[in-house]
Every structure is written in C-alpha cells, then in structure tokens.
Amino acid sequence: MGKLFGTDGVRGVANTELTPELAFDLGRVGGYVLTRETHHAPKVLIATDSRQSGDMLAAALTAGLCSIGATVYHAGVMPTPAVAHLVRKYNLDAGAMISASHNKMADNGIKFFNNEGFKLPDVLEDEIEALIEKNRAEGDELPRPIGTEVGTVGKSDQAEADYTGFLLSTVKDLRLDGIKIAIDCANGATSYIAPQIFKQLGAELITLHNAPNGQNINDNCGSTHMESLQKCVKEQKADIGIAFDGDGDRMLAICEKGEFIDGDAIMAICALDLNERGKLEKNTVVATVMSNQGFECFCRDNKINMYRADVGDRYVLEKMLSDGYCLGGEQSGHVIFLEHSTTGDGILTALQLLAVLARKKQSLSALAGVIETFPQVLVNATVPNARKPELATNAEIQKAQAEIETALEGEGRILVRPSGTEPVVRVMLEGRDKDKIDGFAKNLASVIEKNLNF
C-alpha cells in the first residue's frame, strides 16, 4: 500500500484510488484512533462538498465509523471549515470532511479533524495508515460492538445556521450597504451559505457559479479559474470580486480594476490592519516557502516579522500554535485567523478583508498597493506519485536546477516541490525578468517529466 495521506488528507480518483473500501477502512481505523481515549461511544460529524461521489464515500465512511460504535451526524454539503467549527461547538469527538478541494470533479478526498477542530498531525496520520496496513495483512482486531452498541446515524439540522451565525459573529459591526460584490462559489460547498451571508450584511450581490449539480464543481470557475469573475467585476463595475474553492477553505479576490489579489496581498492588508490596531500577536505573520519575495519586503518595510513554513496550511497552523501567532496563510488563499478559527476559511477571510475595506474606506486596489509583487511563474510537471522521491536524487534534474540558480545570479529564487494532493511536481520561479523565469520554469518542468514520467 502506497502512502495514503498527503498534505491535506487522503485524495485520489473516486472509486478507483479513493474507493468505498478505503473509505470504510479510514472510518473504522480513523474513528478508533481518534476516539480510543474517550471511554464512551464516539460522536463524529461528517460533511461533503458538492461532488457526485460524496454520497458514496460518506456512506462507506459512515459504515466504518458505525462498525466501531460511533454515532455519526451528517451535516450535508458544507465548507470544510464548518466541520472544524462545529466539532468544537457541539463538543464532538472528531469530524471528517469529504472533499478534494480545488481538484477536478472526478477526484475526492477525506480529511479528519480532532475534537478541538484541528487537522491531524503527521504522526497521527502515520498511525492510522500503519494500522490500516496491519489490519489488511494480519486481520482486523479492532472492536466490533454488537446489538445496541452498533453505531447510529443522525442528521445535524442546525449545522448551517450555527456556522452562519459564527461567521457573522466575527464581524459584528460590519455593514456592506452600497458595496457591490461579485462572488464565485465554484459550484461547491459555499454555494448556499456565502450568498446568504453577504446579502444579510446588505451587499449588492452578483453571484456566479452557485448551482452545483454534482459534476460542475471547479469546472472553469472558483479560485483556480478566475477569468469569469474578473470579466464580471469589470463589466458590472463591482467594488470587489471574491472567489472560493470547491470546499470553501480558501479565497482569492479581484479588485475594482479587475486585477488579481492573491493570498499574500490579502495577508498583507490584514496584517497591517491588525498591527495598526495592536492585535497582531508578537508582530508576526506566518507564510510559506511559496509566498512571494514581495511579501517579505512588505513585512520588512512595515517592521513585521515573517516566518516561512512548509507548504500546507497545517504547517502554517503548527507554527502559529507553537509560537503564539494569530495570522498566517498561503499565497493560494488559505488564510488562518486563529482568533476565530482553527483552519483556513474562505468566507471568514472574505469578511475580514471586507471589514478592513469598510474601516479604512479605501478601495481594494489602494489597500493592495502596500505590497509589490515580484514576477512569479508556477509550472506543473506530471509525475506519478511513486516516482516523486527520485526528484532529489536524479542527476539530470539536479544539474538543470543548479544551472538555473546560477543564471538567476541572486536576482530571484527557485522552488521545486512534489504536490501532496496531485500527481505533479510544482516548479516555482521568481525573478525580475518575467520572460526569463518563464522559460527557466518550463525547461525544468520538461526535464523533470522526461526523467520521471515514463
């Protein structure tokens, strides 16, 4: 069995890689590992995004959980951060989200949250994986309750209302009257909740891609395909465009001029606002190795400390928790406001950004002007997951990378990393000459595919 857990749970093509059998095993073993210390019948919340395969995997995961005696509550289609919040609010033992986030519709995934609403650390995921492998090889010896102790299934009828109430509580005095907002829900998990919230706050709302049918999630829409939102903002003269991903844990924006505003810029705007109000804990923001050099310059110029974590919002969160920081995130739009949430939350991030716009009475383009973004190129090389470990040892790849680093002459940087969620290796270059780094990135991606994709 290959490694199951990536940087954000278990993902794969639904029904071939992420099968109902695997979902059952994850429910059975994951439920046992997460709740073995409770000494009572565990209670677990499950939600899905809008993918067609969600029901199939939820049923299998539920069966696995019930087989160890768990009571399972289904919240229906909800954003990932809703699970993190509701597990804490309802005092449950664990939560599970069935989603492949921004991936294509055919993919799906399962990620767990513990009783405090945090994603699992590597050591716990490794334990779950090892126990699944052991059970398959040697036989399953986990508890199998019978009779009245077999787990049951219920529905969480208040989930949507409770999550909506929580989000609104983070911006108690915010009103959006007179502000024209375009939102792109990616035909995903925010499709029902996000429009309600912005309308309730008084915004003039234009809503795109909020009609999920099980098959259209992330289909040329959402935070990975923002062209239609950009066009809408320009044509409708909106003040801001907001794009969510399929499971609602990230957001990116379009300013009133039609320009893209990424996670680095959003963090810069929010960090400066928090710092000015004396609420930026230890005067520090946690970013990742993917954050632009321009964000580093912004932090230095504004006397804000910056720490770079590994890619993945879980690693950003680990640093925030260990050192007591309140703001962190990724260029891709995962932003964590630890005062309010234990994970990235797209709607929450949008509300915090809008609150800054309202307080400062400035346009988004003016606020985003605090950061100068260096040209950056990201190219994906298709590489089977099993061959990713060769990336660090292949002589031809290492030579090509070294030649690019020499050519950059200190005027840029290069980052090559295997994706934890897709069968690709990401090649990222930054530098002052956009055309030059674009050529370097494409060349290196080609070398990687030539050596590892055959």
Coordinates of C-alpha atoms in Angstrom, one line a residue:
M1 CA 0.0 0.0 0.0
G2 CA 1.4 3.4 -1.0
K3 CA 1.3 6.4 1.3
L4 CA -2.3 7.4 1.8
F5 CA -2.1 10.8 3.4
G6 CA -0.8 13.8 1.6
T7 CA -0.6 17.4 2.7
D8 CA -4.3 17.6 3.2
G9 CA -5.8 14.2 4.0
V10 CA -6.3 11.3 1.6
R11 CA -7.1 12.1 -2.0
G12 CA -7.5 10.2 -5.3
V13 CA -9.8 9.5 -8.1
A14 CA -13.1 8.5 -6.5
N15 CA -14.0 4.8 -6.9
T16 CA -10.6 3.7 -8.3
E17 CA -8.0 5.3 -6.0
L18 CA -10.2 6.5 -3.2
T19 CA -12.5 3.5 -3.1
P20 CA -15.5 2.8 -0.8
E21 CA -13.4 0.0 0.7
L22 CA -10.7 2.5 1.6
A23 CA -13.2 5.0 2.9
F24 CA -14.6 2.2 5.2
D25 CA -11.1 1.4 6.5
L26 CA -10.5 5.1 7.1
G27 CA -13.7 5.4 9.0
R28 CA -13.1 2.3 11.1
V29 CA -9.4 2.9 11.8
G30 CA -9.5 6.7 11.9
G31 CA -12.5 6.6 14.2
Y32 CA -10.8 4.2 16.5
V33 CA -7.5 6.1 16.7
L34 CA -9.2 9.5 17.2
T35 CA -11.6 8.4 19.9
R36 CA -10.0 5.4 21.8
E37 CA -9.3 7.6 24.8
T38 CA -12.9 8.8 25.2
H39 CA -14.3 5.7 27.0
H40 CA -17.7 6.4 25.5
A41 CA -19.4 5.8 22.2
P42 CA -17.7 8.4 20.0
K43 CA -19.6 11.1 18.2
V44 CA -18.4 12.2 14.7
L45 CA -19.6 14.9 12.3
I46 CA -19.3 14.3 8.5
A47 CA -19.8 16.9 5.7
T48 CA -19.2 16.8 2.0
D49 CA -18.6 19.2 -0.8
S50 CA -20.9 19.0 -3.9
R51 CA -19.2 16.2 -5.8
Q52 CA -21.3 13.3 -7.1
S53 CA -19.1 10.8 -5.4
G54 CA -19.5 12.4 -2.0
D55 CA -22.6 10.4 -1.1
M56 CA -20.9 7.1 -1.9
L57 CA -17.8 7.9 0.2
A58 CA -19.9 9.3 3.0
A59 CA -21.9 6.1 3.2
A60 CA -18.7 4.0 3.3
L61 CA -17.0 6.2 5.8
T62 CA -20.1 6.2 8.0
A63 CA -20.3 2.4 7.9
G64 CA -16.7 2.2 9.0
L65 CA -17.4 4.6 11.9
C66 CA -20.6 2.8 12.9
S67 CA -18.7 -0.5 13.0
I68 CA -16.7 0.7 15.9
G69 CA -19.8 2.0 17.7
A70 CA -19.7 5.7 16.7
T71 CA -22.7 7.9 16.4
V72 CA -22.4 9.8 13.1
Y73 CA -24.0 13.1 12.3
H74 CA -24.4 14.2 8.7
A75 CA -24.2 17.9 8.1
G76 CA -24.7 17.6 4.3
V77 CA -22.9 19.9 1.9
M78 CA -20.9 22.3 4.0
P79 CA -17.5 24.1 3.7
T80 CA -14.5 22.3 5.3
P81 CA -14.0 25.0 8.0
A82 CA -17.6 24.4 9.1
V83 CA -16.6 20.9 10.2
A84 CA -13.7 22.3 12.2
H85 CA -16.0 24.9 13.9
L86 CA -19.0 22.6 14.5
V87 CA -16.9 19.8 16.1
R88 CA -15.9 22.3 18.8
K89 CA -19.3 23.9 19.1
Y90 CA -21.1 20.5 19.5
N91 CA -18.4 19.0 21.8
L92 CA -17.9 16.1 19.4
D93 CA -15.0 13.6 19.3
A94 CA -14.0 14.1 15.7
G95 CA -15.0 15.4 12.3
A96 CA -14.5 14.3 8.7
M97 CA -14.7 16.3 5.5
I98 CA -15.2 14.5 2.2
S99 CA -13.7 16.8 -0.5
A100 CA -10.9 17.2 -2.9
S101 CA -10.9 21.0 -2.6
H102 CA -9.8 22.6 -5.8
N103 CA -9.2 19.3 -7.7
K104 CA -11.3 18.2 -10.7
M105 CA -14.7 16.7 -10.1
A106 CA -13.6 13.0 -10.6
D107 CA -11.3 13.3 -7.5
N108 CA -12.3 13.2 -3.9
G109 CA -10.7 13.2 -0.5
I110 CA -11.2 12.5 3.2
K111 CA -9.7 14.7 5.9
F112 CA -10.1 14.3 9.6
F113 CA -10.4 16.9 12.4
N114 CA -9.8 16.1 16.1
N115 CA -12.1 17.1 18.9
E116 CA -10.5 20.6 19.0
G117 CA -11.1 21.3 15.3
F118 CA -7.5 20.8 14.2
K119 CA -6.3 18.8 11.3
L120 CA -4.3 15.7 12.3
P121 CA -0.6 15.9 12.8
D122 CA 1.7 13.7 10.6
V123 CA 2.3 11.3 13.5
L124 CA -1.4 10.5 13.9
E125 CA -2.0 10.1 10.2
D126 CA 1.0 7.8 10.0
E127 CA -0.5 5.7 12.8
I128 CA -3.9 5.4 11.0
E129 CA -2.1 4.4 7.8
A130 CA 0.0 1.8 9.6
L131 CA -3.0 0.3 11.3
I132 CA -4.9 0.0 8.1
E133 CA -2.0 -1.8 6.5
K134 CA -1.6 -4.1 9.5
N135 CA -5.3 -4.9 9.5
R136 CA -5.2 -5.8 5.9
A137 CA -2.2 -8.0 6.3
E138 CA -2.9 -9.7 9.6
G139 CA -6.6 -9.3 10.1
D140 CA -8.7 -6.7 11.8
E141 CA -8.7 -6.9 15.6
L142 CA -10.4 -3.6 16.4
P143 CA -13.6 -3.7 18.5
R144 CA -16.8 -4.9 16.8
P145 CA -19.7 -3.9 19.0
I146 CA -23.0 -5.8 18.5
G147 CA -26.6 -5.3 19.3
T148 CA -27.5 -1.9 20.8
E149 CA -23.8 -0.8 20.8
V150 CA -23.6 -0.7 17.0
G151 CA -23.2 2.9 15.9
T152 CA -26.1 5.0 14.6
V153 CA -26.6 7.8 12.1
G154 CA -28.3 11.1 12.6
K155 CA -28.6 14.5 10.9
S156 CA -27.3 17.8 12.1
D157 CA -30.2 20.1 11.3
Q158 CA -28.7 23.2 12.9
A159 CA -25.3 23.0 11.2
E160 CA -25.9 25.6 8.5
A161 CA -27.5 28.1 10.9
D162 CA -24.8 27.6 13.5
Y163 CA -22.0 28.0 11.1
T164 CA -23.5 31.1 9.5
G165 CA -24.1 32.6 13.0
F166 CA -20.4 32.0 13.9
L167 CA -19.2 33.7 10.7
L168 CA -21.3 36.8 11.3
S169 CA -20.2 37.0 14.9
T170 CA -16.6 37.6 13.7
V171 CA -17.6 41.0 12.1
K172 CA -20.4 42.1 14.5
D173 CA -20.5 45.8 13.3
L174 CA -19.9 45.2 9.6
R175 CA -22.4 46.5 7.1
L176 CA -21.9 46.2 3.3
D177 CA -24.7 48.5 2.2
G178 CA -23.7 50.3 -1.1
I179 CA -20.9 47.9 -1.8
K180 CA -21.2 45.8 -5.0
I181 CA -19.7 42.4 -4.6
A182 CA -19.3 39.6 -7.1
I183 CA -18.8 36.2 -5.7
D184 CA -17.8 32.9 -7.4
C185 CA -18.8 29.9 -5.4
A186 CA -17.0 27.3 -7.7
N187 CA -20.3 25.3 -7.8
G188 CA -19.0 24.0 -4.5
A189 CA -19.6 23.9 -0.8
T190 CA -20.1 27.7 -0.4
S191 CA -22.8 27.9 -3.0
Y192 CA -25.7 28.0 -0.4
I193 CA -24.1 29.8 2.6
A194 CA -22.0 32.5 1.1
P195 CA -24.7 34.4 -0.8
Q196 CA -27.0 34.4 2.3
I197 CA -24.3 36.0 4.4
F198 CA -23.3 38.8 2.0
K199 CA -27.0 39.6 1.4
Q200 CA -27.7 39.6 5.1
L201 CA -24.9 42.2 5.5
G202 CA -26.6 44.4 2.9
A203 CA -24.3 44.0 -0.1
E204 CA -25.4 44.5 -3.6
L205 CA -24.6 40.9 -4.7
I206 CA -23.7 39.3 -8.1
T207 CA -23.4 35.6 -7.7
L208 CA -21.6 33.3 -10.2
H209 CA -21.3 29.5 -10.3
N210 CA -23.5 28.7 -7.3
A211 CA -25.6 26.0 -8.9
P212 CA -23.8 22.7 -8.1
N213 CA -25.1 19.6 -9.8
G214 CA -22.6 17.1 -8.6
Q215 CA -20.5 17.4 -11.7
N216 CA -19.6 21.0 -12.2
I217 CA -17.5 21.8 -9.1
N218 CA -14.4 23.8 -10.0
D219 CA -15.3 23.5 -13.7
N220 CA -13.7 26.6 -15.1
C221 CA -14.7 28.6 -12.0
G222 CA -13.7 29.3 -8.5
S223 CA -10.3 30.4 -7.1
T224 CA -8.4 28.4 -9.7
H225 CA -10.2 29.7 -12.7
M226 CA -11.0 33.4 -12.0
E227 CA -11.4 34.6 -15.6
S228 CA -15.2 34.8 -15.5
L229 CA -15.2 36.6 -12.2
Q230 CA -12.6 39.1 -13.5
K231 CA -14.8 39.7 -16.5
C232 CA -17.9 40.2 -14.3
V233 CA -16.2 42.7 -12.0
K234 CA -15.1 44.8 -15.0
E235 CA -18.4 44.7 -16.8
Q236 CA -20.6 45.2 -13.7
K237 CA -18.3 47.7 -12.1
A238 CA -18.2 45.8 -8.9
D239 CA -16.1 47.1 -6.0
I240 CA -14.7 43.6 -5.3
G241 CA -14.8 40.1 -6.7
I242 CA -14.4 37.1 -4.3
A243 CA -13.6 33.6 -5.5
F244 CA -13.9 30.5 -3.3
D245 CA -12.5 27.0 -4.0
G246 CA -14.6 23.8 -4.0
D247 CA -14.6 23.2 -0.3
G248 CA -14.6 26.8 0.8
D249 CA -11.4 26.9 2.8
R250 CA -9.6 29.4 0.6
M251 CA -10.5 32.6 -1.2
L252 CA -8.8 35.0 -3.7
A253 CA -10.1 38.3 -4.9
I254 CA -10.4 40.7 -7.9
C255 CA -10.1 44.4 -7.2
E256 CA -12.3 47.0 -8.7
K257 CA -9.8 47.5 -11.5
G258 CA -10.1 43.8 -12.5
E259 CA -6.6 42.9 -11.1
F260 CA -5.9 39.7 -9.2
I261 CA -5.4 39.9 -5.5
D262 CA -3.7 36.8 -4.1
G263 CA -3.3 35.3 -0.6
D264 CA 0.0 37.3 0.0
A265 CA -1.8 40.6 -0.7
I266 CA -4.7 39.6 1.5
M267 CA -2.4 38.7 4.4
A268 CA -0.5 42.0 3.9
I269 CA -3.7 44.0 4.1
C270 CA -5.0 42.2 7.1
A271 CA -1.6 42.1 8.9
L272 CA -1.2 45.9 8.5
D273 CA -4.7 46.5 9.8
L274 CA -4.2 44.1 12.8
N275 CA -0.8 45.7 13.5
E276 CA -2.2 49.2 13.5
R277 CA -5.0 48.1 15.9
G278 CA -2.5 46.4 18.2
K279 CA -3.9 43.0 17.5
L280 CA -1.1 41.3 15.5
E281 CA 0.3 38.9 18.1
K282 CA 4.0 39.1 18.5
N283 CA 4.1 41.4 15.4
T284 CA 4.5 38.2 13.3
V285 CA 2.8 36.6 10.2
V286 CA 3.4 33.0 9.2
A287 CA 3.6 32.5 5.4
T288 CA 5.1 29.6 3.4
V289 CA 8.0 29.0 1.1
M290 CA 5.7 29.7 -1.8
S291 CA 5.0 33.3 -0.6
N292 CA 6.4 36.0 -2.9
Q293 CA 9.5 37.9 -2.1
G294 CA 7.4 41.0 -2.3
F295 CA 5.6 39.9 0.8
E296 CA 9.0 39.6 2.6
C297 CA 9.8 43.2 1.5
F298 CA 6.4 44.4 2.7
C299 CA 7.0 42.8 6.2
R300 CA 10.5 44.3 6.4
D301 CA 9.3 47.8 5.4
N302 CA 6.5 47.7 8.0
K303 CA 8.6 46.2 10.7
I304 CA 6.5 43.0 10.8
N305 CA 8.2 39.7 11.4
M306 CA 7.7 36.9 8.8
Y307 CA 8.3 33.2 9.2
R308 CA 8.2 30.8 6.3
A309 CA 6.7 27.4 7.0
D310 CA 6.5 24.4 4.6
V311 CA 3.7 24.3 2.1
G312 CA 0.3 23.4 3.6
D313 CA -2.0 25.3 5.9
R314 CA -1.5 22.6 8.5
Y315 CA 2.2 23.5 8.8
V316 CA 1.4 27.2 8.9
L317 CA -1.0 26.4 11.8
E318 CA 1.5 24.3 13.6
K319 CA 3.9 27.3 13.8
M320 CA 1.2 29.6 14.8
L321 CA 0.1 27.4 17.6
S322 CA 3.7 26.6 18.8
D323 CA 4.8 30.2 18.9
G324 CA 1.5 32.1 19.7
Y325 CA 0.9 33.9 16.4
C326 CA -2.6 34.9 15.2
L327 CA -2.3 35.3 11.4
G328 CA -0.9 33.0 8.8
G329 CA -1.6 31.6 5.4
E330 CA -0.7 30.8 1.9
Q331 CA -0.4 32.6 -1.4
S332 CA -3.1 30.3 -2.7
G333 CA -5.7 31.9 -0.4
H334 CA -5.7 29.7 2.7
V335 CA -5.6 32.3 5.5
I336 CA -5.9 31.4 9.1
F337 CA -7.3 33.9 11.7
L338 CA -6.5 32.0 14.8
E339 CA -8.6 34.3 17.0
H340 CA -11.7 32.9 15.2
S341 CA -10.9 29.6 13.5
T342 CA -8.5 26.6 13.6
T343 CA -8.2 26.3 9.9
G344 CA -8.4 28.3 6.7
D345 CA -11.9 29.6 6.0
G346 CA -12.7 31.4 2.7
I347 CA -15.9 33.1 3.8
L348 CA -14.3 34.2 7.1
T349 CA -11.3 35.6 5.2
A350 CA -13.6 37.5 2.8
L351 CA -15.4 39.0 5.8
Q352 CA -12.2 40.1 7.5
L353 CA -10.9 41.7 4.2
L354 CA -14.2 43.5 3.7
A355 CA -14.1 44.7 7.3
V356 CA -10.7 46.4 6.5
L357 CA -12.2 48.0 3.4
A358 CA -15.1 49.3 5.5
R359 CA -12.9 50.6 8.3
K360 CA -10.4 52.3 6.0
K361 CA -12.9 53.4 3.4
Q362 CA -10.4 52.6 0.7
S363 CA -10.7 50.6 -2.5
L364 CA -9.2 47.1 -2.6
S365 CA -6.6 48.2 -5.2
A366 CA -5.4 51.0 -2.9
L367 CA -5.1 48.7 0.0
A368 CA -3.3 46.1 -2.1
G369 CA -0.8 48.7 -3.0
V370 CA 1.1 48.1 0.2
I371 CA 2.8 45.1 -1.4
E372 CA 4.8 45.0 -4.6
T373 CA 4.7 41.5 -6.1
F374 CA 7.8 40.2 -7.9
P375 CA 7.1 38.3 -11.2
Q376 CA 6.4 34.6 -10.3
V377 CA 5.9 31.6 -12.5
L378 CA 4.5 28.2 -11.5
V379 CA 4.6 25.3 -13.8
N380 CA 3.4 21.7 -13.0
A381 CA 5.3 18.7 -14.2
T382 CA 3.3 15.5 -14.4
V383 CA 5.0 12.9 -12.2
P384 CA 3.5 9.6 -10.8
N385 CA 3.3 9.7 -7.0
A386 CA 5.5 6.6 -6.7
R387 CA 8.4 8.4 -8.5
K388 CA 8.4 11.7 -6.6
P389 CA 11.1 10.5 -4.2
E390 CA 13.6 10.4 -7.2
L391 CA 13.3 14.1 -7.6
A392 CA 16.0 14.8 -5.0
T393 CA 18.5 12.2 -6.4
N394 CA 18.1 12.4 -10.2
A395 CA 21.4 13.8 -11.6
E396 CA 20.0 15.4 -14.7
I397 CA 17.3 17.2 -12.7
Q398 CA 19.7 18.4 -10.1
K399 CA 22.1 19.7 -12.9
A400 CA 19.3 21.6 -14.6
Q401 CA 18.2 23.2 -11.4
A402 CA 21.7 24.2 -10.5
E403 CA 22.2 25.8 -13.9
I404 CA 19.1 27.9 -13.4
E405 CA 20.1 29.0 -9.9
T406 CA 23.5 30.2 -11.4
A407 CA 21.7 32.1 -14.2
L408 CA 19.5 33.9 -11.8
E409 CA 22.6 35.5 -10.2
G410 CA 20.9 36.2 -6.9
E411 CA 18.0 38.1 -8.6
G412 CA 15.4 35.5 -7.9
R413 CA 14.7 32.1 -6.4
I414 CA 13.6 28.7 -7.4
L415 CA 11.5 26.2 -5.5
V416 CA 10.8 22.6 -6.7
R417 CA 8.4 20.5 -4.6
P418 CA 6.2 17.5 -5.1
S419 CA 2.5 18.2 -4.6
G420 CA 0.9 16.4 -1.7
T421 CA -2.5 16.3 -3.3
E422 CA -1.9 15.7 -7.0
P423 CA 0.4 13.6 -9.2
V424 CA 2.6 16.6 -10.1
V425 CA 5.8 18.3 -9.2
R426 CA 5.4 22.1 -8.9
V427 CA 8.2 24.2 -10.3
M428 CA 8.1 27.8 -9.0
L429 CA 10.5 30.6 -10.0
E430 CA 10.6 34.3 -9.0
G431 CA 12.7 37.0 -10.6
R432 CA 12.7 40.4 -12.1
D433 CA 12.6 39.3 -15.7
K434 CA 9.2 37.5 -16.3
D435 CA 10.1 36.1 -19.7
K436 CA 13.4 34.7 -18.5
I437 CA 11.9 32.9 -15.4
D438 CA 9.0 31.6 -17.5
G439 CA 11.5 29.9 -19.9
F440 CA 13.5 28.5 -17.0
A441 CA 10.4 27.1 -15.3
K442 CA 9.1 25.4 -18.5
N443 CA 12.5 24.0 -19.3
L444 CA 13.0 22.5 -15.8
A445 CA 9.4 21.0 -15.8
S446 CA 10.3 19.4 -19.1
V447 CA 13.5 17.9 -17.7
I448 CA 11.5 16.5 -14.7
E449 CA 8.9 14.9 -16.9
K450 CA 11.5 13.5 -19.2
N451 CA 13.2 11.8 -16.3
L452 CA 10.4 10.8 -14.0
N453 CA 7.3 10.4 -16.2
F454 CA 8.0 7.2 -18.3

